[in-house]
Short mmCIF file of C-alpha atoms in Angstrom, two decimals:
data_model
loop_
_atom_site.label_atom_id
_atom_site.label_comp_id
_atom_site.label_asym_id
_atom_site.label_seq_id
_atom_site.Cartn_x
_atom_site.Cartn_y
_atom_site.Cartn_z
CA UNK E 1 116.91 75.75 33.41
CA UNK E 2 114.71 75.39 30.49
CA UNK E 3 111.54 76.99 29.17
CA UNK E 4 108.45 75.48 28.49
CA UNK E 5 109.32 75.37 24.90
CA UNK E 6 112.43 73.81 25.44
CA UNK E 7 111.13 71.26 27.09
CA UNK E 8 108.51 70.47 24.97
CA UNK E 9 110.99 70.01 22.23
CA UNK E 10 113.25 68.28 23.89
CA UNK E 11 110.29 65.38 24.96
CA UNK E 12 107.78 65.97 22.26
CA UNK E 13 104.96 66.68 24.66
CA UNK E 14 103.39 69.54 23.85
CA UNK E 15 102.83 72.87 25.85
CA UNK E 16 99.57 72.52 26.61
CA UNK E 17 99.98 69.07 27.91
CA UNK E 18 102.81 70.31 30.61
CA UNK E 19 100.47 73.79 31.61
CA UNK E 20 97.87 71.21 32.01
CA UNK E 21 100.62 68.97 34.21
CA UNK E 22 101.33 72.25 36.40
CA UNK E 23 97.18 72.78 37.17
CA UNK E 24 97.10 69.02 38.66
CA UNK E 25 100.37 69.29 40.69
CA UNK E 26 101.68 66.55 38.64
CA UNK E 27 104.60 68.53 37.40
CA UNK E 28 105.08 72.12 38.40
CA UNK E 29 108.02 74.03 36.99
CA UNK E 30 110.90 74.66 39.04
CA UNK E 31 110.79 78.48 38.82
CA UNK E 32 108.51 80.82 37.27
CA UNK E 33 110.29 84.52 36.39
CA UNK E 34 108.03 87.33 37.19
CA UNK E 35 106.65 87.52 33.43
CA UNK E 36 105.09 84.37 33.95
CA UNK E 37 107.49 81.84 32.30
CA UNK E 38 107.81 78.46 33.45
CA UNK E 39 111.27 77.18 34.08
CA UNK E 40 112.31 73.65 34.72
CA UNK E 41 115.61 72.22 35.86
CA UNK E 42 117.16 68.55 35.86
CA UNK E 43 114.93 67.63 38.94
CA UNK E 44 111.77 68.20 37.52
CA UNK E 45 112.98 66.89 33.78
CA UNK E 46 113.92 63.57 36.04
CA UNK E 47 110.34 63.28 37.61
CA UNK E 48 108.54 63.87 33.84
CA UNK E 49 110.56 60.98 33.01
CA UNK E 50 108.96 58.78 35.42
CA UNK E 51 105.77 60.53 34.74
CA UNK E 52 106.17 59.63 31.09
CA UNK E 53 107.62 55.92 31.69
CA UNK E 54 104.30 55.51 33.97
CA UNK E 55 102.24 56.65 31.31
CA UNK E 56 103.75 54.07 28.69
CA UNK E 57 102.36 51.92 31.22
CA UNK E 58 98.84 52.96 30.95
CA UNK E 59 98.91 54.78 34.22
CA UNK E 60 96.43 57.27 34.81
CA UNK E 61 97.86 61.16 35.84
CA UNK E 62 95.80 60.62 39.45
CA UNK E 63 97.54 57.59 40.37
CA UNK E 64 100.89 58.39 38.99
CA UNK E 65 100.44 61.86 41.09
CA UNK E 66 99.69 59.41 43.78
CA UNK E 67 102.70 57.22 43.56
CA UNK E 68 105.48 60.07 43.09
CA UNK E 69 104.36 62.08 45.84
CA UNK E 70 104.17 59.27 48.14
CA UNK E 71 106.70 59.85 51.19
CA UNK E 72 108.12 56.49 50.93
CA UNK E 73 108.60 56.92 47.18
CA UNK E 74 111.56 54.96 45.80
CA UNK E 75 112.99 56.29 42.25
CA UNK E 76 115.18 53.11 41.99
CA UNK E 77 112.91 50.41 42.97
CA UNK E 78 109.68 52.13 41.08
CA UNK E 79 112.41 51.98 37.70
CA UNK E 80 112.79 48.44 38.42
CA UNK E 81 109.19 48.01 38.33
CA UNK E 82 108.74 49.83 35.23
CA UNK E 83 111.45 47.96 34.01
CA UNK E 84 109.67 44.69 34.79
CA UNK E 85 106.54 45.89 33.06
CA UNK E 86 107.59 47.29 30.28
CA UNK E 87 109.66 44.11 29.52
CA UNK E 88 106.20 42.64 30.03
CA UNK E 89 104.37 44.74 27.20
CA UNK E 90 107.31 44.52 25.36
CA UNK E 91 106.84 40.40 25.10
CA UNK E 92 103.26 41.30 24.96
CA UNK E 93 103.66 43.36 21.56
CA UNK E 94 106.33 41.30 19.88
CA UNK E 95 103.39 37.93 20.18
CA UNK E 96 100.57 40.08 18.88
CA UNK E 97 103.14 41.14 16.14
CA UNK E 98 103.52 36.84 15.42
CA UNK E 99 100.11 36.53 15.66
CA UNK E 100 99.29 39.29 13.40
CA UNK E 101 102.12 37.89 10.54
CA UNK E 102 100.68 34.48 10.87
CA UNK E 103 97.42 35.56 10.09
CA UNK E 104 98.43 37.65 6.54
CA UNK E 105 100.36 34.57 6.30
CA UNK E 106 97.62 31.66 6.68
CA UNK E 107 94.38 33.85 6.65
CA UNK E 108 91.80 35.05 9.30
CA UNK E 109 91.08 31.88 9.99
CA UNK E 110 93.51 31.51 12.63
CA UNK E 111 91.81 31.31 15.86
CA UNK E 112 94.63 32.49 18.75
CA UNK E 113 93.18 34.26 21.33
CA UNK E 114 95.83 33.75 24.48
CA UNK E 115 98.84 36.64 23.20
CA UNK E 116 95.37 38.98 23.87
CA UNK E 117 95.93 37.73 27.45
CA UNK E 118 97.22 40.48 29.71
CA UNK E 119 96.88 39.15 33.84
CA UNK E 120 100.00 39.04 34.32
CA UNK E 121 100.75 42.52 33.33
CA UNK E 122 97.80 43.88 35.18
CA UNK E 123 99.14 41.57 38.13
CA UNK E 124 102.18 43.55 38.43
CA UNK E 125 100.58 46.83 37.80
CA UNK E 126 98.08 46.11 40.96
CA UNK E 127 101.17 44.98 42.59
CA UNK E 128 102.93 48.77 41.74
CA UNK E 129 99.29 50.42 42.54
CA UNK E 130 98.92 48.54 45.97
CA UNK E 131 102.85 49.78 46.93
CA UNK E 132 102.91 53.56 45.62
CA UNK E 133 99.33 54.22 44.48
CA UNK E 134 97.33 53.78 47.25
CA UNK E 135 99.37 54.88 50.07
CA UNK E 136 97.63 54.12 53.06
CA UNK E 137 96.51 51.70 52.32
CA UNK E 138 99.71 50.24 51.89
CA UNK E 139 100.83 51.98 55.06
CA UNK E 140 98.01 50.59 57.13
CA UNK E 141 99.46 47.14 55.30
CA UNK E 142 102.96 47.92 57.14
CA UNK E 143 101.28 49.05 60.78
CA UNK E 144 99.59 45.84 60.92
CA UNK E 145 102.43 43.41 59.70
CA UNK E 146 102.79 40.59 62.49
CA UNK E 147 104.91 37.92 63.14
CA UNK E 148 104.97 35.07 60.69
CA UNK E 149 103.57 32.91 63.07
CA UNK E 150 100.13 35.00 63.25
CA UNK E 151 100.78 36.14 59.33
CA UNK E 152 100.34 32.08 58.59
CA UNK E 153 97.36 31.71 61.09
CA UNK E 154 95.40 34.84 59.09
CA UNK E 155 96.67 33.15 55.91
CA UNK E 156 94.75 29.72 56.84
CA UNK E 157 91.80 31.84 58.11
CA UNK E 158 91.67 33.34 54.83
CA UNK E 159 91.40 30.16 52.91
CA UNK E 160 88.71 28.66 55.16
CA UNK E 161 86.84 31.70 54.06
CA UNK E 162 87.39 31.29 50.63
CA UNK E 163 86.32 26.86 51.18
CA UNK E 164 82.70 28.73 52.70
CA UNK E 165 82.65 30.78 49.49
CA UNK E 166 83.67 27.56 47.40
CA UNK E 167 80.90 25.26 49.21
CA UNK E 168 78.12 27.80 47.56
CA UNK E 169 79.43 27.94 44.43
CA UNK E 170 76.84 25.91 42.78
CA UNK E 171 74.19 28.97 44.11
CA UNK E 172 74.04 32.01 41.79
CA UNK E 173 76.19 34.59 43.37
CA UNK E 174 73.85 37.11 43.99
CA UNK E 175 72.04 35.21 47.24
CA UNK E 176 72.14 36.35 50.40
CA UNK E 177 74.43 33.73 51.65
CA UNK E 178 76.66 33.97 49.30
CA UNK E 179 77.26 38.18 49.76
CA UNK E 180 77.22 38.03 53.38
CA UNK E 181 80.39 35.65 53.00
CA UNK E 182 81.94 38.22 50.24
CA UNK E 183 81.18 40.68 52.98
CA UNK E 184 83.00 38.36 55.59
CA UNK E 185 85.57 38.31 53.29
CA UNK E 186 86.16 42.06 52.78
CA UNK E 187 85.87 42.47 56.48
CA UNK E 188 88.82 40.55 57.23
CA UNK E 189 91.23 42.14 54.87
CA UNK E 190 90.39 45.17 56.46
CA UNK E 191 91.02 43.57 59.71
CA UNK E 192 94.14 42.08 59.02
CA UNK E 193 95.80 43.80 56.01
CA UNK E 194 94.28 47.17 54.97
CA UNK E 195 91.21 49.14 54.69
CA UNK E 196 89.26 47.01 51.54
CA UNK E 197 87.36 49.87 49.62
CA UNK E 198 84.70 48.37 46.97
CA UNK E 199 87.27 49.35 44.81
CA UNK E 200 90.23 47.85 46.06
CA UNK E 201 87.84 44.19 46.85
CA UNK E 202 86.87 44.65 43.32
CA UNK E 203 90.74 44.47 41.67
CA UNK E 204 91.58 41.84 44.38
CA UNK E 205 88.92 39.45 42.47
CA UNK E 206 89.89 40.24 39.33
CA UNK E 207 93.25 39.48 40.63
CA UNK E 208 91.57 35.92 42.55
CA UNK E 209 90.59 34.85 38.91
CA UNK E 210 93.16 35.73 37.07
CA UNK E 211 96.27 35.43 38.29
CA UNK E 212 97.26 31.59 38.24
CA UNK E 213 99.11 31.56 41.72
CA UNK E 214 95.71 32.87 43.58
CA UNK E 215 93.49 31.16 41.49
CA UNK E 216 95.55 27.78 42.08
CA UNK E 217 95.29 28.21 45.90
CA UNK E 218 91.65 29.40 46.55
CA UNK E 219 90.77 26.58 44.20
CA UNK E 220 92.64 24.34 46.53
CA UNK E 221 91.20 25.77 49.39
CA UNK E 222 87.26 26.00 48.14
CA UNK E 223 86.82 23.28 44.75
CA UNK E 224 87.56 23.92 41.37
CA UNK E 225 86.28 27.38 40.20
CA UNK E 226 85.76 28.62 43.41
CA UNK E 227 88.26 31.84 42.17
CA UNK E 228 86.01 32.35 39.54
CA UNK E 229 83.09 32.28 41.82
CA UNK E 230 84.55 34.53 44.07
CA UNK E 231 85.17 37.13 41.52
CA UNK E 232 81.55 36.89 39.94
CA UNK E 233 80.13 37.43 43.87
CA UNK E 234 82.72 40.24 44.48
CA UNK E 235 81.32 42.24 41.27
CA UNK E 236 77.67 41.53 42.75
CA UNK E 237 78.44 42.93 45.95
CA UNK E 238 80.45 46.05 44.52
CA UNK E 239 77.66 46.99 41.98
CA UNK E 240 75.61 47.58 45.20
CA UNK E 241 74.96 50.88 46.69
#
């Protein structure tokens, strides 16, 4: 066992920081003697390391509460995804460090703008959110998995929705017809795949625009830009009350 003091050494995050940890439930010591000390043992060392590896990540504390206290929680395969992301932010740095040298190097006049580009890290971190973070949601995902056969039909369904959005992209995204198919939308994932909170239609249309896969096929599906469309009418609809 080790005291709050000892841990704090040991990790470098300060005492305050892990009392503040024990108030949320994030981290709450293993023991605490009848003078009030906090003691911690290899278990709860082991889940401040995820807690720490998730906040590398740019996790906030609510969702990383979320994902380790999640019953279906998976130590091994939620390393793998850290893994995957941090190898991610870890290309991510190492360009903005080559950008940065070639600008001392040749002046500010360097215009390179794509190493700021981070969609396919925030892919991957939606991708971790929508499997630990929101739990039932991704529960209510599993309950209503079909066969492949019906999985394909709602998957063609889908992208006829998204060629109704596409053949009003030349409107402004804010007209009626336009919302009431963004509500369509939203009413189908729910249907088919999981309750779609404004929240949760709002990262899938970030995720529509820019991830290249989605973008690729809803642009197949509705016309060139249609994605981007798609995301513009999602943020109309979600800004309303």
């Amino acid at each position: 066992m080790r005291t709050v003091k000892e841990v704090s050494k040991l990790t470098g995050i300060s005492v305050r920081t892990l009392h503040h940890y024990d108030a949320i439930g994030l981290l709450k010591p293993t023991k605490v003697t009848k003078a009030g000390y906090r003691l911690y043992d290899d278990t709860a060392l082991s889940r401040l390391q995820s807690i720490l590896l998730f906040r590398e990540l740019q996790f906030p504390l609510k969702e990383i509460k979320e994902i380790l206290d999640s019953p279906g929680f998976d130590p091994e395969e939620a390393l793998e995804q850290q893994i995957q992301l941090l190898q991610l932010q870890y290309q991510h740095i190492g360009k903005l460090i080559s950008l940065a040298r070639e600008i001392q190097k040749k002046g500010v006049s360097t215009m390179e703008f794509q190493v700021f580009d981070k969609s396919e890290m925030e892919r991957y971190k939606a991708e971790a959110k929508a499997r630990w973070g929101d739990t039932r949601a991704y529960q209510e995902y599993e309950q209503k998995q079909e066969s492949g056969q019906k999985l394909k039909r709602a998957e063609d369904q889908m992208m006829e929705l998204f060629a109704e959005i596409g053949a009003l992209r030349e409107l402004p995204p804010e007209r009626q017809e336009v919302q009431e198919k963004v509500g369509a939308l939203r009413a189908f994932i729910t249907s088919h795949y999981y309750n779609c909170t404004k929240e949760i239609l709002k990262e899938l249309g970030e995720m529509y625009a820019g991830d290249e896969r989605f973008r690729r096929s809803i642009d197949r599906a509705g016309g060139e830009g249609t994605a981007v469309f798609a995301k513009r009418a999602i943020e109309v609809y979600c800004s309303k009350e």
